[in-house]
mmCIF file of C-alpha atoms in Angstrom:
data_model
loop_
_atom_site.group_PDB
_atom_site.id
_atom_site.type_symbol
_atom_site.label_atom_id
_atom_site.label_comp_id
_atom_site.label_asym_id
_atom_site.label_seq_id
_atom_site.Cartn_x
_atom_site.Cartn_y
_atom_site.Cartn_z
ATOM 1 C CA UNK A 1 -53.387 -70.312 16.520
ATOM 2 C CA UNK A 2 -53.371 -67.571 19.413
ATOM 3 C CA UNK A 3 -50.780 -69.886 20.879
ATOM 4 C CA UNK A 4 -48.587 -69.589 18.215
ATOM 5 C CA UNK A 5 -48.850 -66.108 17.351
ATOM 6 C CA UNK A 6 -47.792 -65.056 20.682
ATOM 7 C CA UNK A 7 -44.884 -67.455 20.097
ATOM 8 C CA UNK A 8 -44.351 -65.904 17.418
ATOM 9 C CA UNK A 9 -44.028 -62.353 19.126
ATOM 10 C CA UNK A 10 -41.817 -63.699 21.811
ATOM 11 C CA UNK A 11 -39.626 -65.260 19.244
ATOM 12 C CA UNK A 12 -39.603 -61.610 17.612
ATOM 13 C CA UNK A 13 -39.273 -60.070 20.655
ATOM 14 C CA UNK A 14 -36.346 -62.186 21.442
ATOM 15 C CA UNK A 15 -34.318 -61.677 17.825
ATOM 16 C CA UNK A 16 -35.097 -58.026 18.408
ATOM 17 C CA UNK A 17 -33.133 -58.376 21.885
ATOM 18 C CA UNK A 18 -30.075 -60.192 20.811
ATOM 19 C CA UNK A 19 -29.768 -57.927 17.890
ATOM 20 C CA UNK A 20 -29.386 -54.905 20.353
ATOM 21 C CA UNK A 21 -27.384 -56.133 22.534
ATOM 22 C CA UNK A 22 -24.900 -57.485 19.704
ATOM 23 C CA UNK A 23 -24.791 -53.801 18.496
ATOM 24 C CA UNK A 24 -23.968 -52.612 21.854
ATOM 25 C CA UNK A 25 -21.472 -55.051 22.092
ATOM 26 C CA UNK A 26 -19.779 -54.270 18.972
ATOM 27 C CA UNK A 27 -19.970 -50.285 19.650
ATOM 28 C CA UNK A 28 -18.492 -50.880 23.027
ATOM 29 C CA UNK A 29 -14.976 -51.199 22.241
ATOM 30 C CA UNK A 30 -14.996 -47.827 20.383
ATOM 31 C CA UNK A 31 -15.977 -46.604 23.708
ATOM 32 C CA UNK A 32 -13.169 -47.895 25.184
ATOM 33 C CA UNK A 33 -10.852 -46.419 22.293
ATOM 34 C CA UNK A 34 -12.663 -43.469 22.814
ATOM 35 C CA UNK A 35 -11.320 -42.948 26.234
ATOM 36 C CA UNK A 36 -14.019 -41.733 27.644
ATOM 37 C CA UNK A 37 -17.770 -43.304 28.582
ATOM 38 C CA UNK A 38 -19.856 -41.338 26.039
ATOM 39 C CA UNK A 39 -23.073 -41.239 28.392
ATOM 40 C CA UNK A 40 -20.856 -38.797 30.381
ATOM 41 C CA UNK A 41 -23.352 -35.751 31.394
ATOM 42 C CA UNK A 42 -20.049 -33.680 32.303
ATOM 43 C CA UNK A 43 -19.893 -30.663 29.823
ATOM 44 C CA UNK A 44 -16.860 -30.038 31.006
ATOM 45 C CA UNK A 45 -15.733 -33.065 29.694
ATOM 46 C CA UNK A 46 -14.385 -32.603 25.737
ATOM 47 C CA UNK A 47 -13.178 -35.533 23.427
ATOM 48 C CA UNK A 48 -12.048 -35.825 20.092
ATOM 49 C CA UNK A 49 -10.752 -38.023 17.339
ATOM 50 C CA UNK A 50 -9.853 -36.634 14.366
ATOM 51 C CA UNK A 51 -5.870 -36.215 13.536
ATOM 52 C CA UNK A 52 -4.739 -33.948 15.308
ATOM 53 C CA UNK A 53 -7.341 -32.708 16.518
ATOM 54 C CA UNK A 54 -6.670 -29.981 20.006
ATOM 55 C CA UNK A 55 -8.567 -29.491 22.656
ATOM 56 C CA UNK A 56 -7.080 -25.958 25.135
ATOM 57 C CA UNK A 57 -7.163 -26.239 29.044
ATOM 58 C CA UNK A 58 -5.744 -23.273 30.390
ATOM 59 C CA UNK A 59 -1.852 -23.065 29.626
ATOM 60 C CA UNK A 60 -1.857 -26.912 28.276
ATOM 61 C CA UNK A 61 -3.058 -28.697 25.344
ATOM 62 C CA UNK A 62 -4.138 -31.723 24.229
ATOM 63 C CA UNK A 63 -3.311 -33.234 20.655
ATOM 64 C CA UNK A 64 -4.368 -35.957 18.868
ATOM 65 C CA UNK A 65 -0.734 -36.319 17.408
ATOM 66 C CA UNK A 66 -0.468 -39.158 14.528
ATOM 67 C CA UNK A 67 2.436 -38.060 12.922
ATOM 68 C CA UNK A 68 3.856 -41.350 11.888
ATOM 69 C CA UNK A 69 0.799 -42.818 10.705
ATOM 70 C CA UNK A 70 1.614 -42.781 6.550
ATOM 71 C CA UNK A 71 -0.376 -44.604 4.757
ATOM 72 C CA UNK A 72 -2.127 -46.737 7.430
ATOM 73 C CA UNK A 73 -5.524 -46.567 7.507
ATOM 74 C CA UNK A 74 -6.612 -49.344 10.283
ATOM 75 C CA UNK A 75 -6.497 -47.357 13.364
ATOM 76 C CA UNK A 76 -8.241 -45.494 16.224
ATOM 77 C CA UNK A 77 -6.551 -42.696 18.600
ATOM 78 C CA UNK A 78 -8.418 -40.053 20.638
ATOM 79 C CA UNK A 79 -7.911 -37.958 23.160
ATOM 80 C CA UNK A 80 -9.642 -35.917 26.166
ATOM 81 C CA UNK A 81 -9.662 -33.228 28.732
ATOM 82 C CA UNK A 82 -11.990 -32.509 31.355
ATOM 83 C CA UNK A 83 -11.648 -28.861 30.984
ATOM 84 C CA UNK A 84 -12.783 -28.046 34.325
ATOM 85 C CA UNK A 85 -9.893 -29.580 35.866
ATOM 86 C CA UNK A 86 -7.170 -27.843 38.199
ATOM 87 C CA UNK A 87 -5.196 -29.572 38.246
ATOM 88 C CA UNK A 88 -5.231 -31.129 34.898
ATOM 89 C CA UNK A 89 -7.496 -34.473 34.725
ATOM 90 C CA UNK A 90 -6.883 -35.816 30.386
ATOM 91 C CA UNK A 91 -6.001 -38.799 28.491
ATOM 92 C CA UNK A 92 -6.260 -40.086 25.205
ATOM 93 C CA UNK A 93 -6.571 -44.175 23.694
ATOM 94 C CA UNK A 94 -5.008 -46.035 20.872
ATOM 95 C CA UNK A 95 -5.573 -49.034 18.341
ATOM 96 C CA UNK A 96 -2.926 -49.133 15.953
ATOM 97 C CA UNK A 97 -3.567 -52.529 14.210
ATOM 98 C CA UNK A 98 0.276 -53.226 12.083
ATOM 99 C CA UNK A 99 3.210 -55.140 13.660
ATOM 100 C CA UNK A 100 5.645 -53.120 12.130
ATOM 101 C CA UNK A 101 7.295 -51.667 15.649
ATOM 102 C CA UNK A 102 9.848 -50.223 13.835
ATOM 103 C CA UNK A 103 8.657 -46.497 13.448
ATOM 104 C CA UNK A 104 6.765 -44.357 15.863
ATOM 105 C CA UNK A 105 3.151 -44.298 14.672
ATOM 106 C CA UNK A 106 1.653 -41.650 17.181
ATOM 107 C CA UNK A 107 2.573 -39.132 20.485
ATOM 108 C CA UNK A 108 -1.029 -38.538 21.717
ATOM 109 C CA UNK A 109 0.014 -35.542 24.072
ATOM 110 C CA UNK A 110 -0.317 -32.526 26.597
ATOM 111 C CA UNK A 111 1.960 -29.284 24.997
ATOM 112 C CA UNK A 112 2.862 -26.724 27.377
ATOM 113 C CA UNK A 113 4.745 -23.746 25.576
ATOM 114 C CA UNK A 114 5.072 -23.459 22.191
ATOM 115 C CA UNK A 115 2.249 -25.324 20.179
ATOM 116 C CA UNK A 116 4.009 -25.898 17.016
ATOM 117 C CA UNK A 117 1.576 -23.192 15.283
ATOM 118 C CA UNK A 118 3.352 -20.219 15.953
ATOM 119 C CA UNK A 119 2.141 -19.655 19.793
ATOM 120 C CA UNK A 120 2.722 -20.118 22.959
ATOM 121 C CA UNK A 121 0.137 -21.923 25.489
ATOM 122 C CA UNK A 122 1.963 -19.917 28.120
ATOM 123 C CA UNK A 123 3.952 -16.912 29.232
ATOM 124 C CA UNK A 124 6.494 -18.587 30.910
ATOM 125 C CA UNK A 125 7.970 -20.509 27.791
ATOM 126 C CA UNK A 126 10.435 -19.602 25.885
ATOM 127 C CA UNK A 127 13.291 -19.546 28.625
ATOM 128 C CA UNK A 128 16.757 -19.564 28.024
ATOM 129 C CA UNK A 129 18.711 -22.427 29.610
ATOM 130 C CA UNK A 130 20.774 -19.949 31.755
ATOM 131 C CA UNK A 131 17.296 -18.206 32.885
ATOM 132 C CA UNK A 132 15.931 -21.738 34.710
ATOM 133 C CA UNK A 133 15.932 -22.203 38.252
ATOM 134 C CA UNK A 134 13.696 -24.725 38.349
ATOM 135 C CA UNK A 135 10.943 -27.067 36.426
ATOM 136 C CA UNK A 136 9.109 -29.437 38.534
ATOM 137 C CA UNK A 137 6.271 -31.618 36.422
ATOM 138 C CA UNK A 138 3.474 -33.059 39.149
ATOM 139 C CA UNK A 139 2.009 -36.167 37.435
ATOM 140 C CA UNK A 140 0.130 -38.961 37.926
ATOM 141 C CA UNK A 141 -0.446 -41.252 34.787
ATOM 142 C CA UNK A 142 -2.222 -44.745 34.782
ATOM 143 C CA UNK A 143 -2.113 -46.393 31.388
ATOM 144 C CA UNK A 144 -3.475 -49.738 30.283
ATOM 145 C CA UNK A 145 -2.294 -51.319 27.084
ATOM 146 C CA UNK A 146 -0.960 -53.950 24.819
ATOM 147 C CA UNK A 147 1.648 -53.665 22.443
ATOM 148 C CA UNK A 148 5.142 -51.257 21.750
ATOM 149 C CA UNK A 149 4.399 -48.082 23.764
ATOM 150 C CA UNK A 150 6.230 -45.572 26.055
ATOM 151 C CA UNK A 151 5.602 -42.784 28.810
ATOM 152 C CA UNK A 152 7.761 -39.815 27.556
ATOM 153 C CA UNK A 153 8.168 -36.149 28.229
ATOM 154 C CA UNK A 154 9.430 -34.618 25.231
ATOM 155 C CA UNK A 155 11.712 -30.920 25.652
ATOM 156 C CA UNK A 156 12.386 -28.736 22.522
ATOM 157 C CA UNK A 157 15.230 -26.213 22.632
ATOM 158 C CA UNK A 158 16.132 -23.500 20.208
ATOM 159 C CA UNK A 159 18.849 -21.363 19.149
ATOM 160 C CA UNK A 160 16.629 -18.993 17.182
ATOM 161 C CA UNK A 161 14.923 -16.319 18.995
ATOM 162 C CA UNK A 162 11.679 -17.764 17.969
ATOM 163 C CA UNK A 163 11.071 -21.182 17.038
ATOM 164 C CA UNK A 164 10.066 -22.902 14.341
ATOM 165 C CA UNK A 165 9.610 -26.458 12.715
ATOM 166 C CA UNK A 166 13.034 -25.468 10.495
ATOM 167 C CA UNK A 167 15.413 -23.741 13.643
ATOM 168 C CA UNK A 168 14.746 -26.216 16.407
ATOM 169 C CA UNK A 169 18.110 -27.315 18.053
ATOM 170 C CA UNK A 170 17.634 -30.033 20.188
ATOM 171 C CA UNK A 171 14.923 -32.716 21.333
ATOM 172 C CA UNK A 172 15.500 -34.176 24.977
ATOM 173 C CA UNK A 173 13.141 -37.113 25.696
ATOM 174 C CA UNK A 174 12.870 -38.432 29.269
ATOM 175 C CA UNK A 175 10.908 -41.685 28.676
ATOM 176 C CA UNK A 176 9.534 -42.688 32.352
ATOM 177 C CA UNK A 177 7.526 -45.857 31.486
ATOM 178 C CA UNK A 178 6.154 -48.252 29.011
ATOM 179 C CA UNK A 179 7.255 -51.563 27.122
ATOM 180 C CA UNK A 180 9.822 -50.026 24.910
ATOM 181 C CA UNK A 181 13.124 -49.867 26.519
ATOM 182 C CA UNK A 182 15.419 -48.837 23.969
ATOM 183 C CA UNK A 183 16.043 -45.552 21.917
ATOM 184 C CA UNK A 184 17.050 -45.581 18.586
ATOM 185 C CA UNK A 185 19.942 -43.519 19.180
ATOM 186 C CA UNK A 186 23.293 -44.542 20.217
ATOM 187 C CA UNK A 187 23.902 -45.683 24.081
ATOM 188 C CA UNK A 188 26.342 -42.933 25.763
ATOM 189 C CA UNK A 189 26.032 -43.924 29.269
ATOM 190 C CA UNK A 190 23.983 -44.472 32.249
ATOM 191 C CA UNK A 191 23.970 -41.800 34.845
ATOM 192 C CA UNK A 192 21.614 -40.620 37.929
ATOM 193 C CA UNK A 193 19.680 -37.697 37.688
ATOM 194 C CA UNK A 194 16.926 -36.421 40.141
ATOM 195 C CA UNK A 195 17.745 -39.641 42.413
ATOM 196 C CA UNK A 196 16.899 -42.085 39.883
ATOM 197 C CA UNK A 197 19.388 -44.059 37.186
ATOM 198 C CA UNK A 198 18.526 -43.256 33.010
ATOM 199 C CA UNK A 199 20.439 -44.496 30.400
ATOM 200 C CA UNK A 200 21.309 -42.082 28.088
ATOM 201 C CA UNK A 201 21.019 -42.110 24.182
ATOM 202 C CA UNK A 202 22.548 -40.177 21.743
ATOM 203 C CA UNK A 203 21.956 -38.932 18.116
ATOM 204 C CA UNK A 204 23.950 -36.175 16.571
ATOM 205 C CA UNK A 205 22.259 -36.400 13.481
ATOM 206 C CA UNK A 206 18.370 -36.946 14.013
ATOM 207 C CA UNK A 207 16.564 -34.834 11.446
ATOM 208 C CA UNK A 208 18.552 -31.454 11.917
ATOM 209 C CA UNK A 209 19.006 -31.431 15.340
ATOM 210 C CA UNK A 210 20.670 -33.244 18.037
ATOM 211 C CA UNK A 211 18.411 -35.957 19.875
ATOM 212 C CA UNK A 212 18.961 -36.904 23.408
ATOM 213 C CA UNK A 213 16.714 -39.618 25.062
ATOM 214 C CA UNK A 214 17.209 -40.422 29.170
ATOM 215 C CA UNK A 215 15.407 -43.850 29.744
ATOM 216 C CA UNK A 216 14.201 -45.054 33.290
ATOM 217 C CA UNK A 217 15.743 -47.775 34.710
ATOM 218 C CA UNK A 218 12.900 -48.246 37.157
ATOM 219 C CA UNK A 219 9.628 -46.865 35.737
ATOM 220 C CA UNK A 220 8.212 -43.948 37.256
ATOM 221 C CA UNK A 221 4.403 -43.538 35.795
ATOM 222 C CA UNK A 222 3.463 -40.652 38.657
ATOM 223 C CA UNK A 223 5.544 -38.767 41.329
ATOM 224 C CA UNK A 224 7.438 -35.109 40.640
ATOM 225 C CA UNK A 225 10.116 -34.796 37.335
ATOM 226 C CA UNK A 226 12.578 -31.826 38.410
ATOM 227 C CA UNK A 227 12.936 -31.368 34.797
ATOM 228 C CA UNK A 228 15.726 -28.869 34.727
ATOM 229 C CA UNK A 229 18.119 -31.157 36.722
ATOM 230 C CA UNK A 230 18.320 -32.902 33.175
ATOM 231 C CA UNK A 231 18.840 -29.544 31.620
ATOM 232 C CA UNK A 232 21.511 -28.890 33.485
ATOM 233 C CA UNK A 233 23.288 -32.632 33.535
ATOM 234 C CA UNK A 234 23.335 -31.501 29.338
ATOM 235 C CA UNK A 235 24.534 -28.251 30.061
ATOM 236 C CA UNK A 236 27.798 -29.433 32.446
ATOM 237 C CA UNK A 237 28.537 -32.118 30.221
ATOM 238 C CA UNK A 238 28.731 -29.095 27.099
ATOM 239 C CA UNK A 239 26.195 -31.296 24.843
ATOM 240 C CA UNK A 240 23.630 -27.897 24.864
ATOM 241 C CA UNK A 241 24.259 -24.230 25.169
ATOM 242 C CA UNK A 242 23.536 -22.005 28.765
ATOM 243 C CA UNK A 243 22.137 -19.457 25.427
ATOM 244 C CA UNK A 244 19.684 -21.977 24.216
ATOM 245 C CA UNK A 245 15.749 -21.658 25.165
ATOM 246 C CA UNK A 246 13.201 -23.858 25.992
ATOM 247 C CA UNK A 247 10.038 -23.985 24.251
ATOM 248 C CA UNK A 248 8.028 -26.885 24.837
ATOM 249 C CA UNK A 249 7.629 -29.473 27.368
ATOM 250 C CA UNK A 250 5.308 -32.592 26.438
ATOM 251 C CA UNK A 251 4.004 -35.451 28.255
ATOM 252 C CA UNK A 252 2.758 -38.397 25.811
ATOM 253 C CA UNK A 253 2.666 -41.871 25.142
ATOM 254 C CA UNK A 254 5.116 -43.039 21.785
ATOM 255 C CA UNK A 255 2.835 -45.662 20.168
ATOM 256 C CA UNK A 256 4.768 -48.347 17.835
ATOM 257 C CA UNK A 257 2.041 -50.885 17.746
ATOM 258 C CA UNK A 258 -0.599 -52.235 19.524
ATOM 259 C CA UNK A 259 -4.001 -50.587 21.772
ATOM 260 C CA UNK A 260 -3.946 -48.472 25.382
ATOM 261 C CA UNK A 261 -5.700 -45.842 27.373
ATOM 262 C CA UNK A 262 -4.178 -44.074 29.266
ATOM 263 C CA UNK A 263 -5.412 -41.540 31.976
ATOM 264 C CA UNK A 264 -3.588 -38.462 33.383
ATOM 265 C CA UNK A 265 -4.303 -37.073 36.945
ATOM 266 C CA UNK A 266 -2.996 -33.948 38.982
ATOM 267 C CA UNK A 267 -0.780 -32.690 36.470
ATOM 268 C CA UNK A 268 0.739 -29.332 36.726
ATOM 269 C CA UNK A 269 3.749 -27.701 35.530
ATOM 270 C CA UNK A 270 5.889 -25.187 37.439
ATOM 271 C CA UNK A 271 8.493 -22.663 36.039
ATOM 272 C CA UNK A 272 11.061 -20.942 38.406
ATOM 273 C CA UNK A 273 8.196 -20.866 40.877
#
């Protein structure tokens, strides 16, 4: 009987085991949505998860943008900012479990400028398009995912002297990566700009204001944007007014369908500097 009672407690033992490593098992891939190893001892380190949820680093700021979620309710997005960074070390991860890829779902993102809540993250923003010498985005962005995604700055001009969700003017999107490779605008051209070729998209009529979209021939996930050199192509070509301003500049992945993480490195933003 001794035998079999420390069978017994080996079998036990045993169940106990398998039991906690199948709940570590099943909690590990909401780590990996998460974005972020949750053990991390880094205070510095912040992460969050509910919709929209923000999370302020300096003159940038993280969102936890579903705005094209509706009524679906099987999903998972964070995001994350080591706030310690300088530069800028963030990311954010997706599940978005529907094979409907024909509406944007999600823009996890980094804002710089106006915030979409009535301030600015920085000084330097709003500028009026005549007023820019020169905006240079330093990035470096490493994403891993499955699915309908892109890699997209996002620029919102005005002609109000403040903005808001009802005066914006234009959006400009400069989509640098990912497995989508067409806008749902109409196809103007294809042109160079900063050395590299984008095909450009046009919508007169998006919402009520005027959406442009410049897609990457050849990805570029990390290297320097000269941002204003597609400010100005818009400018010459009369599509935006010299009078208009600047407000935001984002950095985000679009997320039709599918799961990613994605990790952003080194990233810094610099105005007429």
């Amino acid at each position: 009987m001794i035998f079999k009672r420390k069978n017994i407690k080996s079998f036990l033992l045993a169940i106990i085991c398998i039991v906690i490593v199948w709940i570590t098992g099943c909690l590990a891939p909401n780590a990996q949505v998460a974005g972020i190893d949750p053990a991390n001892s880094n205070p510095a380190v912040i992460q969050k998860c509910q919709d929209f949820a923000r999370i302020p680093v300096r003159e940038y700021l993280l969102d936890n943008n579903v705005w094209g979620k509706s009524n679906i309710t099987n999903y998972q997005q964070c995001v994350w900012a080591d706030t310690g960074s300088n530069p800028l070390i963030a990311g954010w991860s997706w599940s978005w479990q529907t094979t409907d890829n024909k509406k944007v779902k999600a823009y996890p993102e980094i804002h710089y400028g106006w915030d979409w809540d009535k301030k600015f993250t920085t000084t330097k923003l709003p500028l009026k398009v005549n007023k820019i010498n020169k905006i240079q985005v330093t990035y470096d962005v490493t994403t891993s995912a499955e699915g309908v995604y892109n890699l997209a700055f996002d620029l919102w001009l005005t002609k109000a002297s403040f903005p808001t969700r009802n005066n914006l003017s234009r959006e400009v999107m400069i989509w640098v990566d990912g497995t989508k490779k067409k806008s749902g605008a109409t196809f103007i051209k294809r042109a160079t700009i900063d050395g590299g070729e984008y095909d450009l998209y046009i919508n007169r009529d998006w919402n009520y204001w005027t959406y442009f979209s410049f897609i990457k021939v050849v990805p570029q996930p990390k290297g320097t944007l000269n941002v204003h050199e597609f400010l100005f192509f818009l400018k010459n070509a009369e599509y935006i007014s010299p009078q208009e301003s600047l407000v935001e500049i984002e950095l985000g992945n679009e997320v039709w369908s599918g799961s990613g993480k994605t990790v952003v490195k080194n990233y810094s933003i610099n105005v007429n500097n």
